Short mmCIF file of N, CA and C in Angstrom, two decimals:
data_model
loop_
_atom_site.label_atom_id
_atom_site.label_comp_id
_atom_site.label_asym_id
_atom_site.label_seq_id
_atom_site.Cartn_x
_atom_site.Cartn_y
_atom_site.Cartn_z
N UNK A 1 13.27 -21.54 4.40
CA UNK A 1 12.05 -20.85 4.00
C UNK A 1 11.30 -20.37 5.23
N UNK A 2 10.66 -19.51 4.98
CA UNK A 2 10.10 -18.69 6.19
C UNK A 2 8.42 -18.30 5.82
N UNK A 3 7.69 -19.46 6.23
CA UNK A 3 6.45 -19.37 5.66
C UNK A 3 5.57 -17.67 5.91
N UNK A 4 4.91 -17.20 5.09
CA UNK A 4 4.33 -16.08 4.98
C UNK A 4 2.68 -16.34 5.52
N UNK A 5 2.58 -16.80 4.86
CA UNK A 5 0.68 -16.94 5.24
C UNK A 5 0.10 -17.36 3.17
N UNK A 6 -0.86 -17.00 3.17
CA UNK A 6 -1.62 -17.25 2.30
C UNK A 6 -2.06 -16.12 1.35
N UNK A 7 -1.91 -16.11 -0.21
CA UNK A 7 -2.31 -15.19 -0.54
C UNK A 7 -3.53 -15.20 -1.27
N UNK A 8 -4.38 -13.89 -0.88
CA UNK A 8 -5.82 -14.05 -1.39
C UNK A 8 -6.44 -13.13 -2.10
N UNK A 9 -7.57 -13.39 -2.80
CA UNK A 9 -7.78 -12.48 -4.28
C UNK A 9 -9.64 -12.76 -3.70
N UNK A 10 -10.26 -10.71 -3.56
CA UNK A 10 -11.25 -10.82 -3.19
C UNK A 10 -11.89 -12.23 -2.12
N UNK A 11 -11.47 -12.67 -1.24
CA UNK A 11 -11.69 -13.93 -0.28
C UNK A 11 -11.15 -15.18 0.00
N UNK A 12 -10.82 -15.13 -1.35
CA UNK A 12 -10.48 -17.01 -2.18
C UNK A 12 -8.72 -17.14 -1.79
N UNK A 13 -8.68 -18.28 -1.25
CA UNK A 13 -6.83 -18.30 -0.94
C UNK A 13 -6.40 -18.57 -2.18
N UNK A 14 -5.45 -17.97 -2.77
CA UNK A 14 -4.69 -18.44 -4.06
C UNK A 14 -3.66 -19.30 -4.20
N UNK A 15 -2.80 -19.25 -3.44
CA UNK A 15 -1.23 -19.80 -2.79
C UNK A 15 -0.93 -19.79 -1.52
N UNK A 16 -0.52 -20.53 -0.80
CA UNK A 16 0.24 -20.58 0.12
C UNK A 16 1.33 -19.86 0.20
N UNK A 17 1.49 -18.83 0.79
CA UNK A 17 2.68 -17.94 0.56
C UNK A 17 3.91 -18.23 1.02
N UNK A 18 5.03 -18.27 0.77
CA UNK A 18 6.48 -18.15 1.29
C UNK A 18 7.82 -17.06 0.60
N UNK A 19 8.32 -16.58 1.52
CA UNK A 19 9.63 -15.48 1.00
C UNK A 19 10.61 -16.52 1.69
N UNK A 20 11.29 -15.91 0.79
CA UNK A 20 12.83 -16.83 0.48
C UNK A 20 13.71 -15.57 0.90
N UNK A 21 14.15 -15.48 2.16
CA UNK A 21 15.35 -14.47 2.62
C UNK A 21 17.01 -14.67 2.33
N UNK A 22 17.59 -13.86 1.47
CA UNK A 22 19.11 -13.82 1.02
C UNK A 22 19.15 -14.75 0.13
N UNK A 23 19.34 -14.78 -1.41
CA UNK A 23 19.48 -15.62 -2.13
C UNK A 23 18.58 -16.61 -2.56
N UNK A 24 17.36 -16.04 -2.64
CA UNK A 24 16.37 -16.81 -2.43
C UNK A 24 15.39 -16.46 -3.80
N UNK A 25 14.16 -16.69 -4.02
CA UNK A 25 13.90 -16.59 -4.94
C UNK A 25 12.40 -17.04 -4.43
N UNK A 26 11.27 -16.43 -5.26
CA UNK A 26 9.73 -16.56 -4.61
C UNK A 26 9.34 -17.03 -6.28
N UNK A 27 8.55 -17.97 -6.39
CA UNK A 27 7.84 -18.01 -7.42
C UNK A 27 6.49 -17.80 -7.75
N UNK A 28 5.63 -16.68 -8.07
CA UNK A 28 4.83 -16.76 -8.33
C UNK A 28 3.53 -17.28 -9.03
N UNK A 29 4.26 -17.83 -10.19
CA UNK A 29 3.61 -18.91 -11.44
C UNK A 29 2.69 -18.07 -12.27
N UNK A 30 3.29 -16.69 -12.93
CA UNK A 30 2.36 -15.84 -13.58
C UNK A 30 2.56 -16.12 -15.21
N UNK A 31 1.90 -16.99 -15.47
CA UNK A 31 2.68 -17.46 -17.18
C UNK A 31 0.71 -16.49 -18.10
N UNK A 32 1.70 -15.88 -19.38
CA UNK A 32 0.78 -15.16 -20.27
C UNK A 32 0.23 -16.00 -20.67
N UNK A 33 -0.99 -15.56 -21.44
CA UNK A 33 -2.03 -16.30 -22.26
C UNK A 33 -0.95 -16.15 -23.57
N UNK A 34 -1.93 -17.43 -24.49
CA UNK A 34 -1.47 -17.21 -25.87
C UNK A 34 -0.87 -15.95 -26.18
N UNK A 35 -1.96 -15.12 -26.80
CA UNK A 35 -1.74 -13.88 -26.89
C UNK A 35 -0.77 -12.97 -26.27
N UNK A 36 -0.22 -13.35 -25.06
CA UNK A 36 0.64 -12.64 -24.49
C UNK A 36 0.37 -11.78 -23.32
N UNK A 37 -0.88 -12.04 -22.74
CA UNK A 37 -1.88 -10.98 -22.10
C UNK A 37 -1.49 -11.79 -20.64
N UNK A 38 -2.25 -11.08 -19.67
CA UNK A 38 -1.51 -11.36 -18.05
C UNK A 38 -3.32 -11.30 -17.68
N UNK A 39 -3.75 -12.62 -17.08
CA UNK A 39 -4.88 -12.48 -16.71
C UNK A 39 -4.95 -11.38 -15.50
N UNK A 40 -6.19 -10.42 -15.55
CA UNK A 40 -6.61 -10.06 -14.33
C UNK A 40 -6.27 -10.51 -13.32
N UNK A 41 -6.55 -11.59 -12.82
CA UNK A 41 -6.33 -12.19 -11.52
C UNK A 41 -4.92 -12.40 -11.13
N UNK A 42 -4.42 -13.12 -11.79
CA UNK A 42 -2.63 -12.62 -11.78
C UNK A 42 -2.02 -11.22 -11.61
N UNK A 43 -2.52 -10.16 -12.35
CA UNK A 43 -2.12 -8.80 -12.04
C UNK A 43 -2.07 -8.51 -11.10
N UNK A 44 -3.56 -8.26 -10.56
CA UNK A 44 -4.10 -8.18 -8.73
C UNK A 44 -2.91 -8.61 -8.41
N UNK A 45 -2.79 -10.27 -8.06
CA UNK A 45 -2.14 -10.66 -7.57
C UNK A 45 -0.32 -10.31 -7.62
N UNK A 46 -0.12 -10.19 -8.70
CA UNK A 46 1.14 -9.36 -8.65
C UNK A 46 1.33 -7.65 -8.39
N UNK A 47 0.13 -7.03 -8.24
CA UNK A 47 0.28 -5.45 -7.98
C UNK A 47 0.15 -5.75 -6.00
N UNK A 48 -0.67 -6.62 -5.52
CA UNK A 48 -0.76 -7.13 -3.90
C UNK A 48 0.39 -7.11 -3.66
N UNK A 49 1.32 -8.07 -4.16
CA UNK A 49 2.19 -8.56 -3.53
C UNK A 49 3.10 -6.98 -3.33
N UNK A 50 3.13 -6.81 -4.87
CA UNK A 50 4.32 -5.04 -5.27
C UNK A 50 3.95 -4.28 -3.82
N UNK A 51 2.17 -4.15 -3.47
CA UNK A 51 2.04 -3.32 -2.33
C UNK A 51 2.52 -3.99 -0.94
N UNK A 52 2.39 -4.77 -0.73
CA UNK A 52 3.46 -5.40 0.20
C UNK A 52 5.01 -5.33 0.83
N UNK A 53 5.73 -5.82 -0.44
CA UNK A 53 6.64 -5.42 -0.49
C UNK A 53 6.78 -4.38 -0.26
N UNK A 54 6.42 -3.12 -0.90
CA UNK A 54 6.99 -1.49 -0.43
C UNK A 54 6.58 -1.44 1.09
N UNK A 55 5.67 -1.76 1.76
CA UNK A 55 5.87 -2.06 3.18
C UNK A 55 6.47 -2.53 3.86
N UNK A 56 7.66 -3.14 3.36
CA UNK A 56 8.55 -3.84 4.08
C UNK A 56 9.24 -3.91 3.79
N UNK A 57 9.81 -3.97 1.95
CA UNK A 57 10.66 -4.15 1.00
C UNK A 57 12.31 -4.54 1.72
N UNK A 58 12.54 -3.01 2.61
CA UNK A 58 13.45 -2.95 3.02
C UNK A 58 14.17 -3.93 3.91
N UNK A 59 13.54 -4.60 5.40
CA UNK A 59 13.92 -5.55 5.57
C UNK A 59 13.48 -6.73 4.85
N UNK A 60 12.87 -7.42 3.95
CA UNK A 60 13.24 -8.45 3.06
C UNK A 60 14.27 -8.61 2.46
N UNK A 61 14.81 -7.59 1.50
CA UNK A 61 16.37 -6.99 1.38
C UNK A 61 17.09 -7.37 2.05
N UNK A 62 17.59 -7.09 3.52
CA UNK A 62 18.62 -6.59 3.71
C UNK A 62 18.46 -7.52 4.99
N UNK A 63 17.39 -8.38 5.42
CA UNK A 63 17.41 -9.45 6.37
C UNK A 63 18.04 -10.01 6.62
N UNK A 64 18.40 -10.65 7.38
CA UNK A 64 19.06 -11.71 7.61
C UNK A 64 18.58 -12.50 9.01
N UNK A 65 18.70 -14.23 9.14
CA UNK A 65 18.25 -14.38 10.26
C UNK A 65 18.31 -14.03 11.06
N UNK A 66 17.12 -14.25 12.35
CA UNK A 66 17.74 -13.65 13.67
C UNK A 66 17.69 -14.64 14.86
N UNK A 67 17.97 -14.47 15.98
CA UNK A 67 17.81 -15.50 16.53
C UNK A 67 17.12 -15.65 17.71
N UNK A 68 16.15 -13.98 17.24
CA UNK A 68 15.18 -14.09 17.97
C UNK A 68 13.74 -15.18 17.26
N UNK A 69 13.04 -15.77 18.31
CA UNK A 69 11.86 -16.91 17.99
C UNK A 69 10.75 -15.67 18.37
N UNK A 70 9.77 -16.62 17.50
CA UNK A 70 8.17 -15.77 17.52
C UNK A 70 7.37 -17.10 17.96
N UNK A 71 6.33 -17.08 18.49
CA UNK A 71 5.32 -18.30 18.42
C UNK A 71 5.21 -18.50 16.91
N UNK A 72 4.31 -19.79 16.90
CA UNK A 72 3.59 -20.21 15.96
C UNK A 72 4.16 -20.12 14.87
N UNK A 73 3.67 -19.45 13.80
CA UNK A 73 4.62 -18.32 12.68
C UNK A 73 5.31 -17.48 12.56
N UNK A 74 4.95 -16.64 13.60
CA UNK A 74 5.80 -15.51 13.45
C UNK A 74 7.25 -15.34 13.91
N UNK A 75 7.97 -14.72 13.57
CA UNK A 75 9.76 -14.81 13.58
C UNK A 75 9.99 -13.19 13.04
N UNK A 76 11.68 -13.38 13.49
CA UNK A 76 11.87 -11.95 13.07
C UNK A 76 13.04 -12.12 12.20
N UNK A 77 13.49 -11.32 11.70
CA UNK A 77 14.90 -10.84 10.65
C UNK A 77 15.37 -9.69 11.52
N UNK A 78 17.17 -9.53 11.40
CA UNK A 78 17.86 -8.48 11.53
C UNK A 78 18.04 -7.60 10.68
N UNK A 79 18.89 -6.32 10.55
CA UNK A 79 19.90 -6.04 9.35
C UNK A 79 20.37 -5.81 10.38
N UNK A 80 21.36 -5.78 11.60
CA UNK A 80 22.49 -6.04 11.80
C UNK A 80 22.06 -4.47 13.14
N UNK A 81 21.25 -3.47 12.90
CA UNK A 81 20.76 -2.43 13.61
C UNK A 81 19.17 -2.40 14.39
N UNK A 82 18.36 -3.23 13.31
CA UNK A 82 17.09 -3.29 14.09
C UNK A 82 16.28 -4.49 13.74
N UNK A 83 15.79 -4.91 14.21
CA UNK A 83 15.12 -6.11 14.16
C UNK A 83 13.76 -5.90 14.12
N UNK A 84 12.82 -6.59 13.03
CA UNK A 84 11.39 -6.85 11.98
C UNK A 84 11.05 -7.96 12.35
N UNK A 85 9.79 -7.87 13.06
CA UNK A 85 8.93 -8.93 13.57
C UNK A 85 7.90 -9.11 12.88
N UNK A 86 7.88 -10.37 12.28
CA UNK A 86 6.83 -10.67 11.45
C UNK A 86 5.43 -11.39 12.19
N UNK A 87 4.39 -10.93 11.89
CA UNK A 87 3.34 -11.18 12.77
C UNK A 87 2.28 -11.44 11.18
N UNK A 88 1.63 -13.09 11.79
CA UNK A 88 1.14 -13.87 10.99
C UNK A 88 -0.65 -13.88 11.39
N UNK A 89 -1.31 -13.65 10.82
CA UNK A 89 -2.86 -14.61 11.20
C UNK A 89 -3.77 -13.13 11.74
N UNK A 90 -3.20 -12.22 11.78
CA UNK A 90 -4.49 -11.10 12.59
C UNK A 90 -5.58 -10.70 12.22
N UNK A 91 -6.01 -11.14 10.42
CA UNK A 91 -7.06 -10.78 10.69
C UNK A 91 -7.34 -9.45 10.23
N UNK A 92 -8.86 -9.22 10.67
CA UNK A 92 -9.08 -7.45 9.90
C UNK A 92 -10.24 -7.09 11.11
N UNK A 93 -9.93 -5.96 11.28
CA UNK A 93 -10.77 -5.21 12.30
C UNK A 93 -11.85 -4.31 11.55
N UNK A 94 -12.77 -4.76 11.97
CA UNK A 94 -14.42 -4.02 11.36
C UNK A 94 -15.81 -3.95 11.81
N UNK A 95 -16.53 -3.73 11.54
CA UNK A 95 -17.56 -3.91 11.47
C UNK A 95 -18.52 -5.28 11.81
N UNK A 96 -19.30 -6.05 12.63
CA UNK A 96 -19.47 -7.77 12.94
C UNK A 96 -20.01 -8.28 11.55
N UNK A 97 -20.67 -7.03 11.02
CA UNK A 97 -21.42 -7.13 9.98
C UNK A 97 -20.80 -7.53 8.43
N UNK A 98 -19.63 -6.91 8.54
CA UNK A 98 -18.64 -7.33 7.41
C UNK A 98 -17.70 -7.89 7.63
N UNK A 99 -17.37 -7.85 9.05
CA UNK A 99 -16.29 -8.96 9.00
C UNK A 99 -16.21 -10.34 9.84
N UNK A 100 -15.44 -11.42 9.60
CA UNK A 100 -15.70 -12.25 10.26
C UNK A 100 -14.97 -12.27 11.63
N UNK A 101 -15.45 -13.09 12.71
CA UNK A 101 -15.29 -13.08 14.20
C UNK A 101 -13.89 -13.89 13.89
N UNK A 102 -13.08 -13.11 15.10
CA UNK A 102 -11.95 -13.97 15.61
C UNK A 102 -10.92 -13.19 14.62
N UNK A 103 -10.78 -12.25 15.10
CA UNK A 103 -9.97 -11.37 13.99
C UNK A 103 -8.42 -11.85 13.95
N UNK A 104 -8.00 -12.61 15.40
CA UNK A 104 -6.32 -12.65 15.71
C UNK A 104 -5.80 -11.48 16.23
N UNK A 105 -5.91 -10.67 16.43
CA UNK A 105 -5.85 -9.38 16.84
C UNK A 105 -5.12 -9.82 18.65
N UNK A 106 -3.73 -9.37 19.03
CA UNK A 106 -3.63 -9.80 20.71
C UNK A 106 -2.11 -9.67 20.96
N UNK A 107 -2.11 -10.04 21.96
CA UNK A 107 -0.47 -10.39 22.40
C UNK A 107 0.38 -11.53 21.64
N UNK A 108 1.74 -10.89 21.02
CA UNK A 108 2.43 -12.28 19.79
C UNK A 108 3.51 -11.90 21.36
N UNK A 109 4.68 -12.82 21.10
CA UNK A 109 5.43 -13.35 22.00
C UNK A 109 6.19 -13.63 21.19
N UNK A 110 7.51 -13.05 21.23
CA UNK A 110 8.81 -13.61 20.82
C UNK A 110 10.29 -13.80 22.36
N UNK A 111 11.00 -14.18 21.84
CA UNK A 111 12.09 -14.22 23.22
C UNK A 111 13.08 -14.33 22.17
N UNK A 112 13.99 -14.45 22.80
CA UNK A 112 15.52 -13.66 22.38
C UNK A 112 15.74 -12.52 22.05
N UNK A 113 15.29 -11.56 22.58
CA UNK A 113 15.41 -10.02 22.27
C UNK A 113 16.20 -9.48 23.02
N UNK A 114 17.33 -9.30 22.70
CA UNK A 114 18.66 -8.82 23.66
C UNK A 114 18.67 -7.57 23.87
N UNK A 115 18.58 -6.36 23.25
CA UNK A 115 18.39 -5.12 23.34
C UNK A 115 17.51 -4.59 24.23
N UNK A 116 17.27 -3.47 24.92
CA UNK A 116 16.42 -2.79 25.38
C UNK A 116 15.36 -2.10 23.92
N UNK A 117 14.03 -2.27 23.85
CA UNK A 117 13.43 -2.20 23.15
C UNK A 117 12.77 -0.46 23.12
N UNK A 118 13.03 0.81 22.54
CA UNK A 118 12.32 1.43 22.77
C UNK A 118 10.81 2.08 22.34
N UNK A 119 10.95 1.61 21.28
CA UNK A 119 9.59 1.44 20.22
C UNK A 119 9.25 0.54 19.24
N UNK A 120 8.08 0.13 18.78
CA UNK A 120 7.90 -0.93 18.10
C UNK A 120 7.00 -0.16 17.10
N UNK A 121 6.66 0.07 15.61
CA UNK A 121 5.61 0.69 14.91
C UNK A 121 5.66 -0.32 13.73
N UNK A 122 4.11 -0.41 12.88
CA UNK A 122 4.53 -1.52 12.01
C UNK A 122 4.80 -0.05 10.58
N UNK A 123 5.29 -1.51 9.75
CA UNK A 123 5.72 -0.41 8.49
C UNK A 123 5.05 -0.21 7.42
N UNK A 124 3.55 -1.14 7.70
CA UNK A 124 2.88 -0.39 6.87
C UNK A 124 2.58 0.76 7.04
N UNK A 125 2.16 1.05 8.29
CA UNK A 125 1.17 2.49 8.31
C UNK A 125 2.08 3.55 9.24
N UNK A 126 2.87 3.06 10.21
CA UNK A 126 3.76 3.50 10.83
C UNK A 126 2.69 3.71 12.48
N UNK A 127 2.13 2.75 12.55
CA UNK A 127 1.43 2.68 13.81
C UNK A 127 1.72 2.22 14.69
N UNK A 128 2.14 3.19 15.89
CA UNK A 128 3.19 2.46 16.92
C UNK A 128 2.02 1.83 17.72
N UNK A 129 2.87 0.10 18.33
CA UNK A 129 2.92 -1.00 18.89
C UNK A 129 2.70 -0.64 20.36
N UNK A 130 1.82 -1.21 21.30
CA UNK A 130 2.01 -1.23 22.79
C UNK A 130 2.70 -2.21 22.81
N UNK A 131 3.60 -2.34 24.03
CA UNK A 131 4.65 -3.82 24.57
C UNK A 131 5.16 -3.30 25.39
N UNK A 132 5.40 -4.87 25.98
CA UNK A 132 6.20 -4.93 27.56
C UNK A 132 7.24 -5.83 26.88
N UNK A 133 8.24 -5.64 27.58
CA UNK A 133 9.89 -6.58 27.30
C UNK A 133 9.84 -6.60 29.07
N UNK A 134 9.96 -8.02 28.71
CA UNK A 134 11.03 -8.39 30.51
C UNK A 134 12.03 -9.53 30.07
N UNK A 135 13.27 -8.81 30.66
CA UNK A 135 14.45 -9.40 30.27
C UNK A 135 14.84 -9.43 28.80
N UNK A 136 14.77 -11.04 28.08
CA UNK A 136 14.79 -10.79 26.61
C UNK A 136 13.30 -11.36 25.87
N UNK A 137 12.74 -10.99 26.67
CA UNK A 137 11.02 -11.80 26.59
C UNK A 137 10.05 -10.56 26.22
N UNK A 138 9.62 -10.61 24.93
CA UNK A 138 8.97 -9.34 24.38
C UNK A 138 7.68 -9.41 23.99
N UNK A 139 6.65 -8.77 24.47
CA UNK A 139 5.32 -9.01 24.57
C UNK A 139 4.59 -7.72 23.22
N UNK A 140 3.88 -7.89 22.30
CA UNK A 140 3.78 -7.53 21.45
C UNK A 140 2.52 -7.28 21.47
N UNK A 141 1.56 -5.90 21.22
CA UNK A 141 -0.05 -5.94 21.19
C UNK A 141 -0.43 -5.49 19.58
N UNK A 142 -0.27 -6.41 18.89
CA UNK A 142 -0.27 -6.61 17.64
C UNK A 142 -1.74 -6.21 17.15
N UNK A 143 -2.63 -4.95 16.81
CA UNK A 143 -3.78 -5.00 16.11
C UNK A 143 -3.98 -5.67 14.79
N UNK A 144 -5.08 -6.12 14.50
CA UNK A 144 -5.58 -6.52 13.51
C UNK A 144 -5.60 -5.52 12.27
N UNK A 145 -5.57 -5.46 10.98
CA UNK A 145 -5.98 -4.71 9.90
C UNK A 145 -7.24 -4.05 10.01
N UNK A 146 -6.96 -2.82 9.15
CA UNK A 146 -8.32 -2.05 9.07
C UNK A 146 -9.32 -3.05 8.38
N UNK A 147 -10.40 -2.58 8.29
CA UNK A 147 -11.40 -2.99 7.21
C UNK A 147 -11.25 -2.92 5.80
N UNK A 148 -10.54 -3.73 4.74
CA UNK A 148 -10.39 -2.82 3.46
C UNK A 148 -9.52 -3.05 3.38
N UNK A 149 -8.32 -3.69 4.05
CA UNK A 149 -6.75 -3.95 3.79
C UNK A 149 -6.41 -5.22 5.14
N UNK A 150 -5.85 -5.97 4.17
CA UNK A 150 -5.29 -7.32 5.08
C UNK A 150 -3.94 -7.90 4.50
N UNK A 151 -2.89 -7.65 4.51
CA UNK A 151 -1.65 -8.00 3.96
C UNK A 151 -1.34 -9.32 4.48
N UNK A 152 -1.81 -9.90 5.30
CA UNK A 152 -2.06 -11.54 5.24
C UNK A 152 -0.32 -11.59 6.56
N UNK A 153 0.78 -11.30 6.47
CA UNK A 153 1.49 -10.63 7.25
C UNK A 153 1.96 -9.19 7.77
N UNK A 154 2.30 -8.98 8.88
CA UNK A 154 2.21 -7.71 8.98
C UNK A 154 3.53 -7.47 9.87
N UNK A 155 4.47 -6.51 9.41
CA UNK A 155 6.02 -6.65 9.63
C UNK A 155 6.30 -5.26 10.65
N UNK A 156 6.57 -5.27 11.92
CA UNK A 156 6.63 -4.68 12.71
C UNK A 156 8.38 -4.01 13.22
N UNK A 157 8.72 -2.84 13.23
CA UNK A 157 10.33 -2.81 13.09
C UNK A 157 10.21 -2.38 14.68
N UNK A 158 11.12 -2.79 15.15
CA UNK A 158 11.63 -2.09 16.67
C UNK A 158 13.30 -1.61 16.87
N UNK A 159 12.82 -0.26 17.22
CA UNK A 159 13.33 0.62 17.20
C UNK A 159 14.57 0.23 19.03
N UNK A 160 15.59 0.19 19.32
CA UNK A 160 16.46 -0.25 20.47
C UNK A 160 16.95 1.44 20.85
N UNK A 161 17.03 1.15 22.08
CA UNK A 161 17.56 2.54 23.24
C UNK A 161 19.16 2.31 22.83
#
C-alpha cells in the first residue's frame, strides 16, 4: 500500500487515504440510505476522488513500482517509459487571510533516478516543475495548490532526454 494523504470534505478529514497499485482495490465505504439515495457528502466525496483520478488516472493504471525513494511520503511509480512522482503534504497557496500558514510548498527529494531528467510538469494543470538532478539525486521545487483546489496529493510526470 502506498499511503495517499487524507481525504477532506469542505475542511474536515474524512479518511485516511490509500491507493492500492496493480491488483489492488481502494475502498471507499459509500453504502445507500434505506431508500437507496447516496448522501451528499459521499457524492462530493466520490465526484473528488473521480477529479483526481482524471489527473493522474493514467499512471495509477499502468504503475508499477519504482525503485526510485521520495522522503517522507512521497515515492514514485514507473510505466516502464516515465516515471510519476508523488508529492504529499503541500498545502494551498493564497491569500494569509484565507489560508493557513505553512503551506508545504519547497524542495521534495527523491534518489534513484537513473535517467537524465529533462522536464518535470505536474498532471494536474500541466505546470512545469523547477529541478536540479545530480547524478541520480533529484531535487524537486514542488508548489503548493492554488487557492480553491487541494488534491491532498499531487502527481508530477518527468519527462527523460
Amino acid at each position: 500500500l502506498e499511503v495517499l494523504g487524507t481525504i477532506f470534505y469542505e475542511g474536515t478529514p474524512l479518511h485516511d487515504g490509500a491507493v492500492v497499485v496493480r491488483d489492488g482495490t481502494y475502498l471507499l465505504n459509500v453504502g445507500p440510505t434505506g431508500d437507496g439515495a447516496i448522501l451528499p457528502i459521499q457524492q462530493c466525496m466520490l465526484e473528488e476522488v473521480g477529479n483526481w483520478i482524471r489527473t493522474c488516472g493514467k499512471c495509477i493504471y499502468t504503475g508499477k513500482p519504482s525503485p526510485i525513494k521520495g522522503d517522507g511520503k512521497n515515492f514514485a511509480l514507473t510505466d516502464g517509459v516515465k516515471d510519476y512522482f508523488f508529492i504529499h503534504d503541500l498545502g494551498i497557496f493564497g491569500q494569509a487571510h484565507v489560508t493557513v500558514a505553512g503551506n508545504g510548498e519547497g524542495i521534495k527529494h527523491f534518489s534513484g533516478v537513473k535517467n537524465k531528467v529533462k522536464s518535470i510538469r505536474y498532471t494536474d494543470n500541466g505546470q512545469e516543475l523547477e529541478f536540479i538532478q545530480k547524478f541520480d539525486e533529484l531535487f524537486i521545487y514542488a508548489p503548493a495548490c492554488d487557492y480553491g483546489t487541494n488534491y491532498v496529493v499531487r502527481v508530477a510526470e518527468a519527462d527523460y532526454e
